[in-house]
Short mmCIF file of C-alpha atoms in Angstrom, two decimals:
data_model
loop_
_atom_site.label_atom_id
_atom_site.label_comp_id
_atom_site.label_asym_id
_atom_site.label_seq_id
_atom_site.Cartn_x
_atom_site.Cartn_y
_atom_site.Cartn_z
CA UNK A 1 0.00 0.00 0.00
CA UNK A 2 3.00 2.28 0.85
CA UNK A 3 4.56 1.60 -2.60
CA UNK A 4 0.70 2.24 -4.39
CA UNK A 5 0.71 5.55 -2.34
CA UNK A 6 4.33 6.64 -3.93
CA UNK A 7 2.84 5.88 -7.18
CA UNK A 8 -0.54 7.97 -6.93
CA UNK A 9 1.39 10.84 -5.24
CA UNK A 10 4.06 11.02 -7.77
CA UNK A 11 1.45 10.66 -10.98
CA UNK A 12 -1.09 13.34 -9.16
CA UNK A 13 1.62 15.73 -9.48
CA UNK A 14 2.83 14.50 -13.09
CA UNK A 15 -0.76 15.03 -14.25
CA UNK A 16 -1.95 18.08 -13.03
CA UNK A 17 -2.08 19.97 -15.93
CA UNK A 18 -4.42 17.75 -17.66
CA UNK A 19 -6.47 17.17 -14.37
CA UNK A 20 -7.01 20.73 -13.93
CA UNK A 21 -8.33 20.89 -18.07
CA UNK A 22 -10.86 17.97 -17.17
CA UNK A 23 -11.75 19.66 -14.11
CA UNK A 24 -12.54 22.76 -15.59
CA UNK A 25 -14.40 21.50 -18.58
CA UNK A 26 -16.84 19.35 -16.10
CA UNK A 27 -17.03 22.68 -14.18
CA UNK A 28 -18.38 24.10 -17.63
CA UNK A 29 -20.57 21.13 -18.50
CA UNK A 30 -22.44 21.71 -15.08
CA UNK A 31 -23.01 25.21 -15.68
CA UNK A 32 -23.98 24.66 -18.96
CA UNK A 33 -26.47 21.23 -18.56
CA UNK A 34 -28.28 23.55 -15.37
CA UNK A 35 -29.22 26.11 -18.36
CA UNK A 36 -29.94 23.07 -20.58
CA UNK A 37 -33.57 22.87 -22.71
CA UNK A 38 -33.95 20.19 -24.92
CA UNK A 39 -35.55 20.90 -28.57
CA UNK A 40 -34.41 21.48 -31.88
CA UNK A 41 -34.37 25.07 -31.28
CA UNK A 42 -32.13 24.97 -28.38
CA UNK A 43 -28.86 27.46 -28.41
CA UNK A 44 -27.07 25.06 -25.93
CA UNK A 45 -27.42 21.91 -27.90
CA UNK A 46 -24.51 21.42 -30.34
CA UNK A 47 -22.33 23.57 -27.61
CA UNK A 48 -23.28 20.64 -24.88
CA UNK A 49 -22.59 17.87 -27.40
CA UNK A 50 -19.38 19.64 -28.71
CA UNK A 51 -18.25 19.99 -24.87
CA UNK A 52 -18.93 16.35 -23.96
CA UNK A 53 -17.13 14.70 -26.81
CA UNK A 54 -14.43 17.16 -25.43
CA UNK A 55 -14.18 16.21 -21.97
CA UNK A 56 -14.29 12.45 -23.31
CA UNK A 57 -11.06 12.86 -25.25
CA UNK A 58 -9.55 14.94 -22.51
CA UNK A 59 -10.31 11.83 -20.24
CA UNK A 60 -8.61 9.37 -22.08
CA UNK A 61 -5.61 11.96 -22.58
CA UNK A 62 -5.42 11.39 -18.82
CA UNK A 63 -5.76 7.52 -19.09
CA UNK A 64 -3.21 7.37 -21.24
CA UNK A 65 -0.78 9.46 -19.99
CA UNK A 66 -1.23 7.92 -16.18
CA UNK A 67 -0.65 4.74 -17.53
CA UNK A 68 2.23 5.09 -19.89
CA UNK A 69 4.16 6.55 -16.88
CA UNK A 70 5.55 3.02 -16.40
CA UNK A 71 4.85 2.24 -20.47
CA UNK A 72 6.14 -1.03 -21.49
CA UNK A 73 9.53 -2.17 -22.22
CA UNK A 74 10.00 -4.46 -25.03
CA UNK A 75 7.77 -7.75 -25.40
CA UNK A 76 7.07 -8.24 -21.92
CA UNK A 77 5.54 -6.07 -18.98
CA UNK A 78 8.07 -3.42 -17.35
CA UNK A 79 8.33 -4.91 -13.95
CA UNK A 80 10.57 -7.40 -15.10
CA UNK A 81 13.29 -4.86 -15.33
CA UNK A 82 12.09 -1.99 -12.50
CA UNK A 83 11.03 -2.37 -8.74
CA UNK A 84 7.35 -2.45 -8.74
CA UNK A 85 5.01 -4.70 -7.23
CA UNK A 86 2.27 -5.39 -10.10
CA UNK A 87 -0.62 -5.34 -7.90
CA UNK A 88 0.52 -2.19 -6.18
CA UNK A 89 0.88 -0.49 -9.42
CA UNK A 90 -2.27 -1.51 -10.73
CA UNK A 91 -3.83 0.14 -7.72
CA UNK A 92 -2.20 3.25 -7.72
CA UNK A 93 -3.26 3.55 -11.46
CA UNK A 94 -7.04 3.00 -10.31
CA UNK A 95 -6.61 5.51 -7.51
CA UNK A 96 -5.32 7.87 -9.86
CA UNK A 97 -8.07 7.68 -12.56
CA UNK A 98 -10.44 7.43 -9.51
CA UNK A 99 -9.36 11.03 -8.06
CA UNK A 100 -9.02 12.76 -11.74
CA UNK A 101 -11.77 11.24 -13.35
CA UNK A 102 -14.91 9.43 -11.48
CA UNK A 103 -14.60 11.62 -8.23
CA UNK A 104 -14.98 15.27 -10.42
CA UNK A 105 -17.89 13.47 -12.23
CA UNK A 106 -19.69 12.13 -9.16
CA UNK A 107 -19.29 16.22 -7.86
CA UNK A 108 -20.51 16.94 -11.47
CA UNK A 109 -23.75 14.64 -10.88
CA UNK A 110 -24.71 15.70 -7.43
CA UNK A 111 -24.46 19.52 -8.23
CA UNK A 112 -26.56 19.09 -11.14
CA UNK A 113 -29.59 16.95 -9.30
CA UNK A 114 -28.95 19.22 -6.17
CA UNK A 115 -29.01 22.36 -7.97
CA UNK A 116 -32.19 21.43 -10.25
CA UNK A 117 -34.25 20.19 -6.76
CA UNK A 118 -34.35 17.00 -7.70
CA UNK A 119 -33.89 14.65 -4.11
CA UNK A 120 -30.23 13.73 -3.59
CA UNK A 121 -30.90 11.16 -1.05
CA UNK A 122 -33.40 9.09 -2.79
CA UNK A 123 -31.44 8.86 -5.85
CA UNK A 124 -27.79 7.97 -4.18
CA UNK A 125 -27.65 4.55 -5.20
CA UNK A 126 -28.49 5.50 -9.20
CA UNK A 127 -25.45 8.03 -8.66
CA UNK A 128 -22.94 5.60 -7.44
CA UNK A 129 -24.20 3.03 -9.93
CA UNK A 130 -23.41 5.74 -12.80
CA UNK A 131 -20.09 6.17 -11.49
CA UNK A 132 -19.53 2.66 -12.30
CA UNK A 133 -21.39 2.33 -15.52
CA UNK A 134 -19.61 6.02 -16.98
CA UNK A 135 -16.10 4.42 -16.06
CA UNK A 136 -16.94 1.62 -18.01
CA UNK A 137 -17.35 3.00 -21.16
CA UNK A 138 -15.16 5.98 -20.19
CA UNK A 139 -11.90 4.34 -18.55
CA UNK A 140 -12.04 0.63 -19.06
CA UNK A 141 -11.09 0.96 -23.03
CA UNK A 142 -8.47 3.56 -22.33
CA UNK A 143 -7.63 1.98 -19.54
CA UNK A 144 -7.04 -1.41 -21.85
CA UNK A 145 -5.49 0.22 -24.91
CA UNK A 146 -2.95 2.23 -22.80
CA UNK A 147 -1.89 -0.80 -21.15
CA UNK A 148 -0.94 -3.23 -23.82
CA UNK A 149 0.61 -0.22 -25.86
CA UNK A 150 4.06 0.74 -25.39
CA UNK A 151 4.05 4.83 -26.71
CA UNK A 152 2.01 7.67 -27.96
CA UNK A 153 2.31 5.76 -31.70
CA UNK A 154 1.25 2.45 -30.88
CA UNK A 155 -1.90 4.26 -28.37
CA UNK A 156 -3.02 6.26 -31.71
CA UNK A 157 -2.79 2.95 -33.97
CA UNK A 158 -4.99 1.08 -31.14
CA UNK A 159 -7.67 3.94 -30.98
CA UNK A 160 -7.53 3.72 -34.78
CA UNK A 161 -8.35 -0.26 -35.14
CA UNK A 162 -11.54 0.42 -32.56
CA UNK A 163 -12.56 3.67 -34.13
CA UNK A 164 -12.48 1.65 -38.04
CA UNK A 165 -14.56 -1.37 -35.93
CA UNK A 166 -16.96 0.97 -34.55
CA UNK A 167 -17.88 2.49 -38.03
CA UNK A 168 -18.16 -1.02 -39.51
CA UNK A 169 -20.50 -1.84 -36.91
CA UNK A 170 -22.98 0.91 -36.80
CA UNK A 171 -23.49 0.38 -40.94
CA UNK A 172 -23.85 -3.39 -40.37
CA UNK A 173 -26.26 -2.65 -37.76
CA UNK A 174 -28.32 0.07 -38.53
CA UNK A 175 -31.60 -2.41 -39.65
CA UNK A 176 -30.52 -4.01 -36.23
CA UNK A 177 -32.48 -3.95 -32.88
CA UNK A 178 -29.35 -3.83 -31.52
CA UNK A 179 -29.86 0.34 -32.05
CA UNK A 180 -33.33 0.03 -30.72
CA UNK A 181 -33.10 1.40 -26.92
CA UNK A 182 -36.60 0.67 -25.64
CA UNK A 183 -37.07 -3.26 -26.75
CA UNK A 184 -33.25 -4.58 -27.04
CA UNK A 185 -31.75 -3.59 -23.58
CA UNK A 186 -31.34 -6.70 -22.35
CA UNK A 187 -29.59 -7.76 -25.54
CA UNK A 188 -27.47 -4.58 -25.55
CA UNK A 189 -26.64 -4.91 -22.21
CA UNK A 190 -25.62 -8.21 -22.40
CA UNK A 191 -23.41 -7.94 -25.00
CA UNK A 192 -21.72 -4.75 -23.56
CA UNK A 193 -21.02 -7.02 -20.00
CA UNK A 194 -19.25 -9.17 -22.12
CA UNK A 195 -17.16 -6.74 -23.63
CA UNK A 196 -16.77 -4.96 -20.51
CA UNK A 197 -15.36 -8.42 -19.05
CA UNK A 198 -13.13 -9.23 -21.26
CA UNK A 199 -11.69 -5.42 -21.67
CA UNK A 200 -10.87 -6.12 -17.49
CA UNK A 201 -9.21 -9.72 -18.01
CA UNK A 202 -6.82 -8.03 -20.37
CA UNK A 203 -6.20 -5.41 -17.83
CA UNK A 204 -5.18 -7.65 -15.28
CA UNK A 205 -3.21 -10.08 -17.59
CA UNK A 206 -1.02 -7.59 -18.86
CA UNK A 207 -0.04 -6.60 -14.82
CA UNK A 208 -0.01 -9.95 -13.81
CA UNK A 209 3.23 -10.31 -16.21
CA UNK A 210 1.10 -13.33 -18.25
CA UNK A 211 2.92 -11.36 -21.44
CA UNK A 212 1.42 -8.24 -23.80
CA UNK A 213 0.61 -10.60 -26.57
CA UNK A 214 -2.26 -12.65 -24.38
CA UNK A 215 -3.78 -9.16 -23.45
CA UNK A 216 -3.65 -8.12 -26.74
CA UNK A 217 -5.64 -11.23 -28.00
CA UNK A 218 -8.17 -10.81 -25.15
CA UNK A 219 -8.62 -7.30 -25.86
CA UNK A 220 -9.62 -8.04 -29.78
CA UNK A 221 -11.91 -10.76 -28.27
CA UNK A 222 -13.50 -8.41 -26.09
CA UNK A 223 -13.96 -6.10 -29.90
CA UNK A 224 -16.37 -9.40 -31.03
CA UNK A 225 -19.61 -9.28 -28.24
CA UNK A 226 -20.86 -6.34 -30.57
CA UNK A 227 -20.23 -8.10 -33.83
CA UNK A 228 -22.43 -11.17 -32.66
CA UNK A 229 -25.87 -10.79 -35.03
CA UNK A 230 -28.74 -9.80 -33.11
CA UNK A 231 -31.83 -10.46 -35.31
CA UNK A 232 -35.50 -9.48 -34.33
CA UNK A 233 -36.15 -13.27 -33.42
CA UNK A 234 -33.32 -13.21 -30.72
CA UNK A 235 -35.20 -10.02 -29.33
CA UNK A 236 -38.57 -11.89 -29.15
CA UNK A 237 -37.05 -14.78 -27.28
CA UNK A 238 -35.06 -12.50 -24.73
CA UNK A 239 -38.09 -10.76 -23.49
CA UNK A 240 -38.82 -11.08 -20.03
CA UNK A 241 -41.55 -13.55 -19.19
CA UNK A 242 -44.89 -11.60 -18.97
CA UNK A 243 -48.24 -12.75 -18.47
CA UNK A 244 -48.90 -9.36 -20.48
CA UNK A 245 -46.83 -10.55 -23.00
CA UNK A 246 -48.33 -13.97 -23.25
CA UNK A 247 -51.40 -12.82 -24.03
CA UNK A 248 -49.75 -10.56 -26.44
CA UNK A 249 -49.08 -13.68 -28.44
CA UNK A 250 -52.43 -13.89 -28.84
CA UNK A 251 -52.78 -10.77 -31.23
CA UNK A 252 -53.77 -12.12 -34.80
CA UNK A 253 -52.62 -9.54 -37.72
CA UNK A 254 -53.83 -11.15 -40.86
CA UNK A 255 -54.66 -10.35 -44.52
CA UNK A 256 -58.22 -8.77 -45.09
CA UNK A 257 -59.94 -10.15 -48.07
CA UNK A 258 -62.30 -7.89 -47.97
CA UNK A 259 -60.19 -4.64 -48.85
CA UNK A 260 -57.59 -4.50 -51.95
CA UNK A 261 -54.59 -4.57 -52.19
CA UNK A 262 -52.44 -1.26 -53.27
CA UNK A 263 -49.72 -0.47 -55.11
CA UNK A 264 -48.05 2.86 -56.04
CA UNK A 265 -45.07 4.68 -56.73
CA UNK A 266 -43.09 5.36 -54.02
CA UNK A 267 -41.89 8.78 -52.91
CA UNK A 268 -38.66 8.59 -55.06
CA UNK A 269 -40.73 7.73 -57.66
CA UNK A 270 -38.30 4.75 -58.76
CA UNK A 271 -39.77 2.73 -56.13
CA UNK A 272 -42.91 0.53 -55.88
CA UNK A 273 -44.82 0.32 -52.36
CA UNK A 274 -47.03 -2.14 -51.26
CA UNK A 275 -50.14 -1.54 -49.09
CA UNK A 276 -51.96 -4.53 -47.66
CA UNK A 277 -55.06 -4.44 -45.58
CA UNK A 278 -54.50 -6.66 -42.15
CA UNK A 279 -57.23 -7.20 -39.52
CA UNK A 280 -55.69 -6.55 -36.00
CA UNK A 281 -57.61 -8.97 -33.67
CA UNK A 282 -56.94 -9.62 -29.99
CA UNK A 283 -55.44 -6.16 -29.20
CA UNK A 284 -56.41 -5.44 -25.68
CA UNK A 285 -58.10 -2.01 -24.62
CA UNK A 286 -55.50 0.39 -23.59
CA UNK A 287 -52.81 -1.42 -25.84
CA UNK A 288 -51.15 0.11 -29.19
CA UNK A 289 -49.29 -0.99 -31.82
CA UNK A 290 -46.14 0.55 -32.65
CA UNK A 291 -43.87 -0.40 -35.68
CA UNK A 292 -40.44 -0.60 -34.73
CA UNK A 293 -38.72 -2.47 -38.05
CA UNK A 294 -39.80 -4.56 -40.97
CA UNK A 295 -38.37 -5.35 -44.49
CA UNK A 296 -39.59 -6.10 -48.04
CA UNK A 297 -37.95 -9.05 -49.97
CA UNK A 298 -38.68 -10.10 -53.79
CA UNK A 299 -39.10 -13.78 -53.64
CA UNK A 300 -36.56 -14.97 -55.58
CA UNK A 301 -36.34 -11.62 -57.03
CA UNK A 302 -32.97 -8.74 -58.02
CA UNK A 303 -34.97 -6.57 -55.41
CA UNK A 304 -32.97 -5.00 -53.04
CA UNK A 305 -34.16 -5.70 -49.44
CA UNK A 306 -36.37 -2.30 -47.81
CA UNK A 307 -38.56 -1.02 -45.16
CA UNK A 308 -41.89 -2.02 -43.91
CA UNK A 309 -43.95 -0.68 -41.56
CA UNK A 310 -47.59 -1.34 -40.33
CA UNK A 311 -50.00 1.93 -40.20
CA UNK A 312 -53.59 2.79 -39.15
CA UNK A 313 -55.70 5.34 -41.34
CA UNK A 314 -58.88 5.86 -40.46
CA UNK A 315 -59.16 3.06 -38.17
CA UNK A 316 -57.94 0.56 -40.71
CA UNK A 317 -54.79 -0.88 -40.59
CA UNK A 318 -52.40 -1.61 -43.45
CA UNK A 319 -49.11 -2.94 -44.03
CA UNK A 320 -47.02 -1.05 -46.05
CA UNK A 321 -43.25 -1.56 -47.88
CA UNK A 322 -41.30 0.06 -50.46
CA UNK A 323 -39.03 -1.73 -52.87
CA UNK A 324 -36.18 0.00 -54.53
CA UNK A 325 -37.63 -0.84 -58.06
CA UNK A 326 -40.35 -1.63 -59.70
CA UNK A 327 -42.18 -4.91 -59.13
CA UNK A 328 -42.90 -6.65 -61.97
CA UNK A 329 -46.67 -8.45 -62.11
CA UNK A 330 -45.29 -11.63 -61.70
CA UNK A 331 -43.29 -11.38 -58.88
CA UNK A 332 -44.23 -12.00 -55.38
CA UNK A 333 -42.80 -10.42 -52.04
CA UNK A 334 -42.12 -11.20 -48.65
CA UNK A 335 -43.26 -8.71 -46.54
CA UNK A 336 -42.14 -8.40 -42.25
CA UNK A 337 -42.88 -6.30 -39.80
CA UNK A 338 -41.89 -6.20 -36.40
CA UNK A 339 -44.56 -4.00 -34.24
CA UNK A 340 -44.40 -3.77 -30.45
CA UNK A 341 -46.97 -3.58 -28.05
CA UNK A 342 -47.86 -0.54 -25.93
CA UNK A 343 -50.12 0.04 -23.19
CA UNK A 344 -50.83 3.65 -21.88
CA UNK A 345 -52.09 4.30 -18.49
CA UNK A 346 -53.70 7.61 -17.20
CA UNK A 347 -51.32 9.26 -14.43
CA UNK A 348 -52.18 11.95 -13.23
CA UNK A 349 -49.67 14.72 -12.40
CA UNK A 350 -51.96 17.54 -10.60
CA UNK A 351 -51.86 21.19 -11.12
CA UNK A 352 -49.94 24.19 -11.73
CA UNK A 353 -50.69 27.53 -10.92
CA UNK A 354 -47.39 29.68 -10.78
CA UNK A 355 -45.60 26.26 -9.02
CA UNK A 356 -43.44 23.37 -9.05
CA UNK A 357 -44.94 19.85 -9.17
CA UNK A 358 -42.46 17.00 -7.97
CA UNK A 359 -44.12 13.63 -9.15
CA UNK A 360 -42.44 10.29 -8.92
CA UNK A 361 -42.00 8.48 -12.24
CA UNK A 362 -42.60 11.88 -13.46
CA UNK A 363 -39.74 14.65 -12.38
CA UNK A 364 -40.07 17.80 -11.31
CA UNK A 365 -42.41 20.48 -13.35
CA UNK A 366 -42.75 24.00 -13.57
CA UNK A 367 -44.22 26.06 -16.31
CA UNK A 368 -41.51 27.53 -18.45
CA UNK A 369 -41.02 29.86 -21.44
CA UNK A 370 -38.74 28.82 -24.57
CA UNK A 371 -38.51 32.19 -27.22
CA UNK A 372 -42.05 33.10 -27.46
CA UNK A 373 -43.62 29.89 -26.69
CA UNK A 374 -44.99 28.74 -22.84
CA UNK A 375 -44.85 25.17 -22.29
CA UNK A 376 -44.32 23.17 -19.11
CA UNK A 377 -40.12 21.79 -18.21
CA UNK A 378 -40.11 18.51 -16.43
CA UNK A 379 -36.65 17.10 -14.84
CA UNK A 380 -36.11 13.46 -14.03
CA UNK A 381 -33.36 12.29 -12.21
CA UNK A 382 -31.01 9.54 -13.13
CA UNK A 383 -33.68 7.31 -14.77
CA UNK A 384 -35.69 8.53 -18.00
CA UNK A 385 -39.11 9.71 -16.95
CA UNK A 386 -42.09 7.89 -17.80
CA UNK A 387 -43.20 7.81 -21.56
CA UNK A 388 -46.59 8.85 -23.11
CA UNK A 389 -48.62 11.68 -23.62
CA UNK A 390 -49.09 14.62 -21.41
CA UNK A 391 -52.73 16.48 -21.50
CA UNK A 392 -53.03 19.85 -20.38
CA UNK A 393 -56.52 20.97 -19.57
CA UNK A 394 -56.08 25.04 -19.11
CA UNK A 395 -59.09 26.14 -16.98
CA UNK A 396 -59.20 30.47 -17.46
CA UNK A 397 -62.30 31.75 -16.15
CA UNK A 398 -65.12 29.84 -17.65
CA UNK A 399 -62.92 28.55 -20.39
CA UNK A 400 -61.37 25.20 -20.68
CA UNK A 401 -59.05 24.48 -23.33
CA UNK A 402 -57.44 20.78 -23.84
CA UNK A 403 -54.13 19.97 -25.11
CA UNK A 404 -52.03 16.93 -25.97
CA UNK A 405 -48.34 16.56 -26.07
CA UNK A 406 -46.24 13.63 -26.91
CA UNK A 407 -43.02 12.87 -25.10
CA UNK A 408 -41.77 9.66 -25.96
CA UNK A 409 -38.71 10.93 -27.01
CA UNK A 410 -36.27 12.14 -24.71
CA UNK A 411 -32.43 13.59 -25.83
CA UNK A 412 -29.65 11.54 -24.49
CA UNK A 413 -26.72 12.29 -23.22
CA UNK A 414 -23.78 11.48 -25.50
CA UNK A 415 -22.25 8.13 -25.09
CA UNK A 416 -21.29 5.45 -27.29
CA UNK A 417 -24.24 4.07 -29.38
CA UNK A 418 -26.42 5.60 -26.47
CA UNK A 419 -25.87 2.35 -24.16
CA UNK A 420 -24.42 3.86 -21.41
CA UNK A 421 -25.01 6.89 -19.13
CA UNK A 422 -23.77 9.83 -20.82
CA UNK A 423 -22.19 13.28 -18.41
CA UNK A 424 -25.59 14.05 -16.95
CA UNK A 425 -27.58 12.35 -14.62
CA UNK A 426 -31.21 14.83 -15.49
CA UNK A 427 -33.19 14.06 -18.10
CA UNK A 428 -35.16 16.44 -19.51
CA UNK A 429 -38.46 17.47 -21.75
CA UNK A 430 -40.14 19.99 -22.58
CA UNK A 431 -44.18 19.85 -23.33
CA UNK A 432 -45.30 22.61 -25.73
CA UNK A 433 -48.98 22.80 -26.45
CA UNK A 434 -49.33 25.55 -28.26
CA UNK A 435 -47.48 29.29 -28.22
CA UNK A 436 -49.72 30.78 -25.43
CA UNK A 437 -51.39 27.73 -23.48
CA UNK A 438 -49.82 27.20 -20.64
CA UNK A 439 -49.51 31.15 -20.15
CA UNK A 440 -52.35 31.47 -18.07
CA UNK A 441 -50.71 29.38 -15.35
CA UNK A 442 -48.27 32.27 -15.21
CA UNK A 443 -51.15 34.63 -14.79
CA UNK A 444 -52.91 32.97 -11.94
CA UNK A 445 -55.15 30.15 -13.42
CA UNK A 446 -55.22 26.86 -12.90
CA UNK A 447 -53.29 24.02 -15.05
CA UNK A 448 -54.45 19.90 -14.91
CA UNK A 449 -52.06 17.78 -15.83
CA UNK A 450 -52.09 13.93 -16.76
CA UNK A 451 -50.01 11.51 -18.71
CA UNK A 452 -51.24 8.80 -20.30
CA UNK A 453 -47.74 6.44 -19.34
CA UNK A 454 -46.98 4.61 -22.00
CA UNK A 455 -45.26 1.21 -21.41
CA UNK A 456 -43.47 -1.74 -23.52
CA UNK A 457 -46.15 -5.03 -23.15
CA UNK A 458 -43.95 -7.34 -26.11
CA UNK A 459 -42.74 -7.82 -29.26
CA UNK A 460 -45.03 -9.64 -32.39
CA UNK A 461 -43.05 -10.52 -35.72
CA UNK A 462 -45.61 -11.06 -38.52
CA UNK A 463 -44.71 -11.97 -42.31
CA UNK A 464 -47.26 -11.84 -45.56
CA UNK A 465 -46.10 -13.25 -48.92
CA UNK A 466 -48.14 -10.97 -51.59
CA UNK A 467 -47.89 -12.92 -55.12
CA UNK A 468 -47.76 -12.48 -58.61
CA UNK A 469 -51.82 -12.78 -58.80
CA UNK A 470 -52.29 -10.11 -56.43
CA UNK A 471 -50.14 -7.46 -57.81
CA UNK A 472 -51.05 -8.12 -61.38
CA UNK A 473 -54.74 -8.01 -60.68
CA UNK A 474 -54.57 -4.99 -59.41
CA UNK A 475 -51.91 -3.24 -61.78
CA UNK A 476 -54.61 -3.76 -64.43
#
């Protein structure tokens, strides 16, 4: 321990320059995320993005630097040839990044909950969890690529190889629900354990003196997990046993005989779409359908592989897909979609008149104005509020107007592919009904709130084969 203490002193003092830089851009980033509004209009968005792809880089400036204090020295690990203990080295290292890195971002986290109201106490353990979750994706990689790298050259080449396997993996999976956040997280999160794992055994390989060359091949294993195909049937069979989604399974989407088929040009006019009337039977009240992928395949076709989706229009459902070309009359086409199943419960929130509201599953809310538009700012800490649909009912005098916003999308912080926690710990929306709506809570009148809470139930996975008949008997 005496030795590990040596260590950390001597690299707190060797990195203080690029401590103090991290330290000061967190410092920024809490300044800045307190002032933070989410929308497409927002001043601070592309700063905030811009500053947290900063501090990331700075952050594994200081990983690599702390390590490559005691960098490697030839083929095998450097303790062969100076006095260090390996496990007391290996700790001072984790100290180190500890005090520079996860400490001024645990600081970061509880200013920015404290500061917002948002309850400190309640959400302690999601804090400390973050801490370990950010250093995962923050310092573990670093941490790993510094290690089994002997200078500044080889460190650049590493980050090179990951950054090419990255980019080869978001094109191979962007049909994938691998991308899909709200019906793949136990798939992403398994695969990211396993990379996670395997980034640590090459960690303590290389400073157990095993040799670079093992921790190199463990490290390129632990570039695989990703790579492993993750198809819509493997998301189907990892849900989590529900008796909702059970009866799920009991949906019926089929083919309507009763309505035609269509087929048009599609909106690059190149294209042919399909449009086939389904009957949706078995859909409980309360529950939705909500497309989340699908594709169109030309049995035994040239056709290149697109889209589909399932749609309701005027309380009549239809599944549609586009084809890059035309389909000739005698060809016939495979047609999947994937649609999940929602349920929305009412929840009600309560009212504001010139307050906050602190709900659980909901944040905290206060009316709020954004340019020239009045709309109502809700915080959540740590965990992403609840999904749905807020509805506003403003009472003003004898007048009672009704609105309906949707906020099932909420801005995440940046972090690789979106898996893990990004730099803040509040997440955010904003719920706009209309320029001048919600102004009358600023004036005095009253504001009811609810949310219809929308929920995952399960995933369905339906296919249709449309043939040659079909599509030439309606062409003509």
């Amino acid at each position: 321990m005496k030795q590990a203490l040596h260590i950390f002193r001597k690299d707190l003092f060797r990195l203080r320059v690029p401590a103090l830089i991290f330290g000061g851009l967190v410092l920024a980033f809490v300044v800045m995320d307190l002032t933070y509004r989410p929308g497409v209009d927002s001043t601070t968005e592309v700063p905030r993005a811009a500053l947290e792809v900063l501090m990331t880089l700075v952050a594994w400036w200081l990983v690599e630097s702390a390590v490559h204090e005691e960098p490697l020295s030839g083929d095998r690990e450097f303790w062969l040839t100076r006095p260090y203990d390996r496990g007391a080295l290996l700790l001072a290292k984790a100290m180190v990044l500890g005090a520079t890195i996860s400490v001024p971002l645990l600081v970061a986290d509880c200013a920015i909950v404290g500061l917002q109201g948002l309850p400190l106490f309640s959400n302690a353990g999601g804090l400390a969890l973050r801490v370990v979750a950010t250093a995962t994706w923050l310092i573990l990689p670093a941490l790993a690529i510094a290690a089994l790298t002997r200078d500044l050259t080889q460190n650049a080449l590493g980050w090179f190889v990951v950054a090419i396997w990255a980019i080869v993996l978001v094109q191979w999976k962007s049909e994938s629900p691998f991308l899909n956040d709200d019906y793949a997280w136990n798939i992403v999160w398994v695969l990211a354990v396993m990379s996670a794992v395997l980034m640590a055994v090459s960690v303590l390989l290389q400073y157990r003196g095993v040799g670079v060359v093992w921790g190199r091949v463990v490290f390129a294993a632990a570039l695989l997990p990703p790579a492993i195909p993750v198809t819509w049937d493997m998301a189907l069979a990892l849900q989590p046993g529900q008796p909702e989604g059970e009866r799920a399974g009991r949906i019926q989407i089929v083919s309507d005989p009763g309505r035609r088929l269509r087929v048009m040009a599609g909106p690059s006019g190149g294209n042919t779409c399909l449009e086939v009337p389904v009957s949706v039977m078995g859909l409980e009240e309360g529950w939705q359908l909500v497309t989340l992928g699908g594709s169109v395949v030309v049995q035994g076709g040239s056709g290149s592989t697109q889209e589909a989706w399932l749609n309701r229009k005027e309380g009549e459902y239809w599944q549609t897909g586009c084809l890059g070309e035309r389909v000739r009359p005698e060809a016939s086409v495979d047609m999947t979609v994937v649609p999940a199943v929602t349920a929305e419960e009412p929840l009600r929130i309560g009212h504001i008149r010139q307050n906050v509201l602190n709900e659980p599953g909901v944040g905290r809310c206060r009316v709020a104005r954004r340019a020239r538009e009045t709309g109502m700012l809700c915080s959540a800490a740590v965990r992403p509020p609840a999904r749905g649909t807020v509805q506003m009912n403003v009472v003003d005098g004898a007048e009672a107007r009704t609105n309906a916003v949707d906020i099932s999308y909420f801005p995440h912080s940046w972090a690789p592919l979106q898996v893990l926690p990004g730099y803040s710990p509040v997440f955010k929306w904003f719920a706009m009904p209309g320029k001048e709506e919600l102004r009358p809570a600023m004036e005095g009148a009253f504001v009811e709130l609810s949310l219809l809470k929308r929920r995952p139930v399960a995933l369905i996975k339906r296919t249709y084969t449309v043939n040659d008949a079909e599509i030439g008997a309606w062409r003509k």
